PDB file of C-alpha atoms in Angstrom:
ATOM      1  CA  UNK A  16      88.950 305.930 151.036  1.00 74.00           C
ATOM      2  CA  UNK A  17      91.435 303.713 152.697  1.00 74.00           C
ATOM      3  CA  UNK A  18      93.852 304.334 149.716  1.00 78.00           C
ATOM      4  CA  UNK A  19      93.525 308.244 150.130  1.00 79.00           C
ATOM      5  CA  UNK A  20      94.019 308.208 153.690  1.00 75.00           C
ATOM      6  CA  UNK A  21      97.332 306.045 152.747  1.00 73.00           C
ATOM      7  CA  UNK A  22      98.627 308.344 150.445  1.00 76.00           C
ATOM      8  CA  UNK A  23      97.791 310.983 152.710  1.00 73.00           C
ATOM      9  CA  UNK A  24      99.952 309.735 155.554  1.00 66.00           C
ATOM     10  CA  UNK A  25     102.717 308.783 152.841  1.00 68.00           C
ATOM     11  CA  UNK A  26     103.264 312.415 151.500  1.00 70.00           C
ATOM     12  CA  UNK A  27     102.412 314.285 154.740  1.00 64.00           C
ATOM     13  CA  UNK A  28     105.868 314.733 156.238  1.00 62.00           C
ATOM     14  CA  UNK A  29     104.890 314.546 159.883  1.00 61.00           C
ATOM     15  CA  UNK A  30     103.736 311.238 159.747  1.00 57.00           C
ATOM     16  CA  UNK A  31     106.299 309.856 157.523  1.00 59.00           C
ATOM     17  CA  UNK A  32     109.125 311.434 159.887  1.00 60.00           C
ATOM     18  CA  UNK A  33     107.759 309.406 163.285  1.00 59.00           C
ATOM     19  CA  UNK A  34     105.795 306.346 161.465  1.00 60.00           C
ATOM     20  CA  UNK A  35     108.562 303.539 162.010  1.00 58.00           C
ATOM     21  CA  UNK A  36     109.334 301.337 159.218  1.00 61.00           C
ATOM     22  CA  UNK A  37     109.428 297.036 159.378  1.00 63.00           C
ATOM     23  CA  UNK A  38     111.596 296.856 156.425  1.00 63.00           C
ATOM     24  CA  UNK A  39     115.662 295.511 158.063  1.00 64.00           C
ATOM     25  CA  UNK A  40     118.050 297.873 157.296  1.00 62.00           C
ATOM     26  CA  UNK A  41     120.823 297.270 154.817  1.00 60.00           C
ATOM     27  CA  UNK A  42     123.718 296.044 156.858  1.00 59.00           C
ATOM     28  CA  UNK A  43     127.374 296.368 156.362  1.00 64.00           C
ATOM     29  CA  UNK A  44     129.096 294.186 153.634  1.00 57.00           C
ATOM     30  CA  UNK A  45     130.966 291.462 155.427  1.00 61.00           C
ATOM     31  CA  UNK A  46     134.261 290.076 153.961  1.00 60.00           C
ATOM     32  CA  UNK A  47     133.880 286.137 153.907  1.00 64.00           C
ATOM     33  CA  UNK A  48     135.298 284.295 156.357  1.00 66.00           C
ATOM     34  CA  UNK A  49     137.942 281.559 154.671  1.00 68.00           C
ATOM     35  CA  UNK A  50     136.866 278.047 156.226  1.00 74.00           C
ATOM     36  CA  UNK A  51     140.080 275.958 154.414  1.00 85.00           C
ATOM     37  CA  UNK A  52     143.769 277.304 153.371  1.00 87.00           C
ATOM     38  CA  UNK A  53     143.705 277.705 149.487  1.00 89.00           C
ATOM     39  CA  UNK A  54     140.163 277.856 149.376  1.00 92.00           C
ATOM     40  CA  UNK A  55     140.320 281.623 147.981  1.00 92.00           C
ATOM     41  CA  UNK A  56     143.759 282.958 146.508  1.00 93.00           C
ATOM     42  CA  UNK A  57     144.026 286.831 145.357  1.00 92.00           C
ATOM     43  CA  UNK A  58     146.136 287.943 142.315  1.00 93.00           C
ATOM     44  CA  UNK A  59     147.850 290.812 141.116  1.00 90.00           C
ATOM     45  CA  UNK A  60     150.966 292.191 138.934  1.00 89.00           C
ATOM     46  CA  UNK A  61     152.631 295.318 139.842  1.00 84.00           C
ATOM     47  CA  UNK A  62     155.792 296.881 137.648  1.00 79.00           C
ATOM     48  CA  UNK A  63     157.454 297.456 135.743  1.00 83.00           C
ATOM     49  CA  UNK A  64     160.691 297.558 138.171  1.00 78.00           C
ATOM     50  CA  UNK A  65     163.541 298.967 137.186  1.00 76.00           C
ATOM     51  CA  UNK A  66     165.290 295.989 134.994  1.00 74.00           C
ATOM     52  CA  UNK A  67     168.107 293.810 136.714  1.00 70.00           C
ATOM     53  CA  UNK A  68     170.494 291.060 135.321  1.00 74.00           C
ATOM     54  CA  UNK A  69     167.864 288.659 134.335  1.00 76.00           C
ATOM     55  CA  UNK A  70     165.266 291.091 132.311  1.00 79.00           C
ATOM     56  CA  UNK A  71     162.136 290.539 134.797  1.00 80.00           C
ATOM     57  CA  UNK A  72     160.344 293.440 134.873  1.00 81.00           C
ATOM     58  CA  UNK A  73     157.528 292.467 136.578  1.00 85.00           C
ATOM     59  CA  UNK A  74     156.230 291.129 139.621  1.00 86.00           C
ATOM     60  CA  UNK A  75     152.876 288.679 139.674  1.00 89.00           C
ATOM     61  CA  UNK A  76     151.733 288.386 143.560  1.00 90.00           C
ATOM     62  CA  UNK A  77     149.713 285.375 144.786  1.00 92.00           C
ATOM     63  CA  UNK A  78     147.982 285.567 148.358  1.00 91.00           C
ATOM     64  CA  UNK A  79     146.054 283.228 150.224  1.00 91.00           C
ATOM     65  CA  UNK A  80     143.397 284.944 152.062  1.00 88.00           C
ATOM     66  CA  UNK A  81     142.901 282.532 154.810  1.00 88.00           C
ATOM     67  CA  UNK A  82     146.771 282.188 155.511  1.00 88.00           C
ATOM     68  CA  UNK A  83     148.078 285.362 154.295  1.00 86.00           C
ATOM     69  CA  UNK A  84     150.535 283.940 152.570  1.00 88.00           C
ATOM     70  CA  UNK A  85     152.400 285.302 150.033  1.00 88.00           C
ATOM     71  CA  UNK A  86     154.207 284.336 147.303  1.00 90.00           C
ATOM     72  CA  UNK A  87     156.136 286.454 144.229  1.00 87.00           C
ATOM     73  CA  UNK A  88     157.230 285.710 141.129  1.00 88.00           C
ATOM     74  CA  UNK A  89     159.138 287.707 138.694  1.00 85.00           C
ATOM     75  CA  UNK A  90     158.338 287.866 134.826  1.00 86.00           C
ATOM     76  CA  UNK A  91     160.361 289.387 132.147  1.00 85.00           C
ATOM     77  CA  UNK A  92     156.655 290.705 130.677  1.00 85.00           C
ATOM     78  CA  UNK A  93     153.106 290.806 131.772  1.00 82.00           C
ATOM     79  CA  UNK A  94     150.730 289.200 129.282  1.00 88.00           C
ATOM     80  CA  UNK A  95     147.970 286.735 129.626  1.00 89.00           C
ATOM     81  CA  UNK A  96     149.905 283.409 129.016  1.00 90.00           C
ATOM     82  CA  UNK A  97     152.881 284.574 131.469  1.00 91.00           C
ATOM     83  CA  UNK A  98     150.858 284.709 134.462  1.00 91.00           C
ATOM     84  CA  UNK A  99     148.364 282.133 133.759  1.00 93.00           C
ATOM     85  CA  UNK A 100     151.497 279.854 133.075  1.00 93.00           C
ATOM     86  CA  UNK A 101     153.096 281.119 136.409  1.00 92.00           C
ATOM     87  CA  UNK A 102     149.719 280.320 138.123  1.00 93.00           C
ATOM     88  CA  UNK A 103     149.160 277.091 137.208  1.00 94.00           C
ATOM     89  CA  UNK A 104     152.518 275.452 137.214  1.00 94.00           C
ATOM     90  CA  UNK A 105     153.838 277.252 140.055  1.00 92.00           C
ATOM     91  CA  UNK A 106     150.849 277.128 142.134  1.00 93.00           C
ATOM     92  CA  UNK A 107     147.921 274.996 141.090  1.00 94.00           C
ATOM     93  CA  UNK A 108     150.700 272.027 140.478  1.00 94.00           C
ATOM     94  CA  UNK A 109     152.416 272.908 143.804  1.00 92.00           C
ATOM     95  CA  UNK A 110     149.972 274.148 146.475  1.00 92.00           C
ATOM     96  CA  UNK A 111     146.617 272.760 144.656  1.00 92.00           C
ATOM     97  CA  UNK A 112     143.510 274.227 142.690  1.00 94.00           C
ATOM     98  CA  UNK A 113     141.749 276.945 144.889  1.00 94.00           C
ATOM     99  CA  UNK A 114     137.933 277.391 144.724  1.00 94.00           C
ATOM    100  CA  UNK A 115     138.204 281.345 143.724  1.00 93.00           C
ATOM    101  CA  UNK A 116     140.251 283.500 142.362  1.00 94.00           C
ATOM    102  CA  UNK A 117     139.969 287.070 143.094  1.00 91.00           C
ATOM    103  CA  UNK A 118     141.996 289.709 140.688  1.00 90.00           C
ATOM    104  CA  UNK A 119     141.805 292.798 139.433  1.00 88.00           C
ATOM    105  CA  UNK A 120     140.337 293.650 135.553  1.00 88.00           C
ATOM    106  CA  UNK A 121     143.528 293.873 134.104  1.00 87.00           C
ATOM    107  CA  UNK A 122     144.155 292.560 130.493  1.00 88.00           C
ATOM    108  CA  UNK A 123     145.859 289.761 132.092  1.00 88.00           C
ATOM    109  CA  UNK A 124     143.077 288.741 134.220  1.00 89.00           C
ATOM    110  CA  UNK A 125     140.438 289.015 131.667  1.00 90.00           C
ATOM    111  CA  UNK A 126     142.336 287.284 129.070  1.00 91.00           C
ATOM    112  CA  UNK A 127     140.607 284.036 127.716  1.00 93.00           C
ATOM    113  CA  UNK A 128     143.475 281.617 128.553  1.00 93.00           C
ATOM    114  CA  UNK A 129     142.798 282.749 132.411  1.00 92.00           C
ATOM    115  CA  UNK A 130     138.855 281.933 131.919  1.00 94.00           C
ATOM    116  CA  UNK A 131     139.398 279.078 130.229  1.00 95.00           C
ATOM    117  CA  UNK A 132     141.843 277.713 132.921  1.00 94.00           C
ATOM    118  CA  UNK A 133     139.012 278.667 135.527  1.00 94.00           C
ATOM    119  CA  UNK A 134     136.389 276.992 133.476  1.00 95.00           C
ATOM    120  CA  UNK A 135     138.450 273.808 133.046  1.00 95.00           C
ATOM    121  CA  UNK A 136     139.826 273.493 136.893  1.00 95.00           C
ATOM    122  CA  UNK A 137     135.687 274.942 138.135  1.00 95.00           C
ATOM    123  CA  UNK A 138     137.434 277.905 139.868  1.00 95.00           C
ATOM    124  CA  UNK A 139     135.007 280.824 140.189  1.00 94.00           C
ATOM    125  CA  UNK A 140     136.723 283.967 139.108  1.00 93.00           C
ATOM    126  CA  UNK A 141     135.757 286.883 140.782  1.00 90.00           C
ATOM    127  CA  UNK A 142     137.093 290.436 139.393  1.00 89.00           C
ATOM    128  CA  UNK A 143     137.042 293.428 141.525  1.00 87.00           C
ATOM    129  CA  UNK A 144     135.401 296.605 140.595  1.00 82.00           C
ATOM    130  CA  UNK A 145     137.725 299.363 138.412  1.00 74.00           C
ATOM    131  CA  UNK A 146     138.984 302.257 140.922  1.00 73.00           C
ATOM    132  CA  UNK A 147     138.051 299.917 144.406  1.00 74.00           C
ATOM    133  CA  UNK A 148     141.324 298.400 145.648  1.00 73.00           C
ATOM    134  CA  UNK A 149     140.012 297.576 149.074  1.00 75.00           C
ATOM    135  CA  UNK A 150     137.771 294.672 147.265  1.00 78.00           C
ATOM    136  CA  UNK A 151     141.259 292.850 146.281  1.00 80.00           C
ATOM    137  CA  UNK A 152     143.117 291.563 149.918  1.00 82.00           C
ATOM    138  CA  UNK A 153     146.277 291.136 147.430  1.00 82.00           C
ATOM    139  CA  UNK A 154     145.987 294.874 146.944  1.00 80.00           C
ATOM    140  CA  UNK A 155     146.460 295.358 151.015  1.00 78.00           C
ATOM    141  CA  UNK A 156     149.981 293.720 150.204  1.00 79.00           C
ATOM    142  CA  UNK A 157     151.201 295.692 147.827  1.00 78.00           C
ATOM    143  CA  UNK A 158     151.025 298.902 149.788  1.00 78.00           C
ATOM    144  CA  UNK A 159     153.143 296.957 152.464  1.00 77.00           C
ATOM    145  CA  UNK A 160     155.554 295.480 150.038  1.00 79.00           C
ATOM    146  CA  UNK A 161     156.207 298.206 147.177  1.00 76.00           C
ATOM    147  CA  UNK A 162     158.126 299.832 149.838  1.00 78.00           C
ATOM    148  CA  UNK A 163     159.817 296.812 151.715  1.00 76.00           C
ATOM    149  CA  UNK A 164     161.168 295.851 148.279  1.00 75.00           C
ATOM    150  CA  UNK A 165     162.795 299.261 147.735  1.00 73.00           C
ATOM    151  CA  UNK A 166     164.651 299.443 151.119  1.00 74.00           C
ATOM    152  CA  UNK A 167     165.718 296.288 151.166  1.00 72.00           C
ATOM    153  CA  UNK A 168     167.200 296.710 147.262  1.00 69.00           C
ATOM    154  CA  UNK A 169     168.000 299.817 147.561  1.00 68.00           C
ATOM    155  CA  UNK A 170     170.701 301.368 144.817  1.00 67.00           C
ATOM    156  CA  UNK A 171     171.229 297.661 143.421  1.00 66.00           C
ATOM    157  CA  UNK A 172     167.777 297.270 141.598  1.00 60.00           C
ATOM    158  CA  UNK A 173     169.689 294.238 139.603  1.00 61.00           C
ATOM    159  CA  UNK A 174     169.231 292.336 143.077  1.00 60.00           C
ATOM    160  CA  UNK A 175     165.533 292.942 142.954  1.00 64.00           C
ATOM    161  CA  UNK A 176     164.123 289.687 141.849  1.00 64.00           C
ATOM    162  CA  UNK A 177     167.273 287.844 144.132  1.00 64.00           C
ATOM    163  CA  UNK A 178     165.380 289.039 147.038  1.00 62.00           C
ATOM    164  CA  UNK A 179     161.857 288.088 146.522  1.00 67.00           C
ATOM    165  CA  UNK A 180     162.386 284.940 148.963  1.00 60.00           C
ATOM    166  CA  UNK A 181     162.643 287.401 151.984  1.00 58.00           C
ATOM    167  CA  UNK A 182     159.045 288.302 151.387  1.00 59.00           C
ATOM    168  CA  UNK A 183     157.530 284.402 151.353  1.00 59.00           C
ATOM    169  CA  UNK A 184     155.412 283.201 153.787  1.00 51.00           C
ATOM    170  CA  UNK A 185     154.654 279.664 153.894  1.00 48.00           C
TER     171      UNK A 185
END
């Protein structure tokens, strides 16, 4: 009987309109908090630019999330062993080994030399959902410098890579 009158209450839409509920609700997803510089770094590749003097087509962006600083580096292609190459003796070497990587699922990203360098140096990779932007901070910086670039090259897109210093932030 006590089940009946349960089910009762459940279906009847009166009671299941007022009856409050003890379950939490869901809250909001919070973006971590970064205790430690270099503790998380983002990653990302945008091009291909219009080619200069020196080839580089492509831009590979590396942001620390507690700092917000920026680095870019310019690569005359964008596979796997490029930017895993960049990352480690440009950054890991020079700044140190962060504790996660966040990137987008790119071909680059995904590639085995990046997981293996992960697996090796016990950096969690994290990879962003397809078609969510806002889950990658480095994304955030694109939007501001895609168009910062372009002013400040303007007509001379040979100068591009030349100018990437401007855009540093130690």
């Amino acid at each position: 009987m006590r089940s009946s009158i349960a089910d009762y209450v459940k279906k009847y839409l009166e009671c299941a309109r007022y009856k409050s509920s003890n379950l939490k609700s869901a809250g909001r997803l919070r973006i971590p908090v970064q205790s430690q510089r270099f503790e998380t770094l983002s990653i990302d590749l945008f091009g291909p630019l219009p080619e200069g003097t020196s080839g580089k087509r492509w831009v590979f962006i590396v942001h620390d999330n507690a700092t917000r600083w920026v680095k870019l580096y310019a690569l005359k292609i964008d596979i796997a062993n490029k930017c895993a190459t960049t990352l480690v003796q440009e950054v890991f070497l020079r700044y140190g080994i962060p504790r996660r990587l966040i990137s987008e699922k790119g071909p680059q990203f995904i590639s085995v030399v990046l997981q293996q360098i992960c697996f090796i140096l016990k950096i969690e990779q994290c990879l962003t959902p397809a078609y969510h932007p806002q889950a990658n901070p480095v994304e955030l910086k694109n939007c501001d410098l895609k168009p910062r670039l372009a002013v400040l090259v303007g007509n001379e897109h040979g100068s591009c890579e030349e100018n990437f210093h401007v855009f540093d932030l130690p």
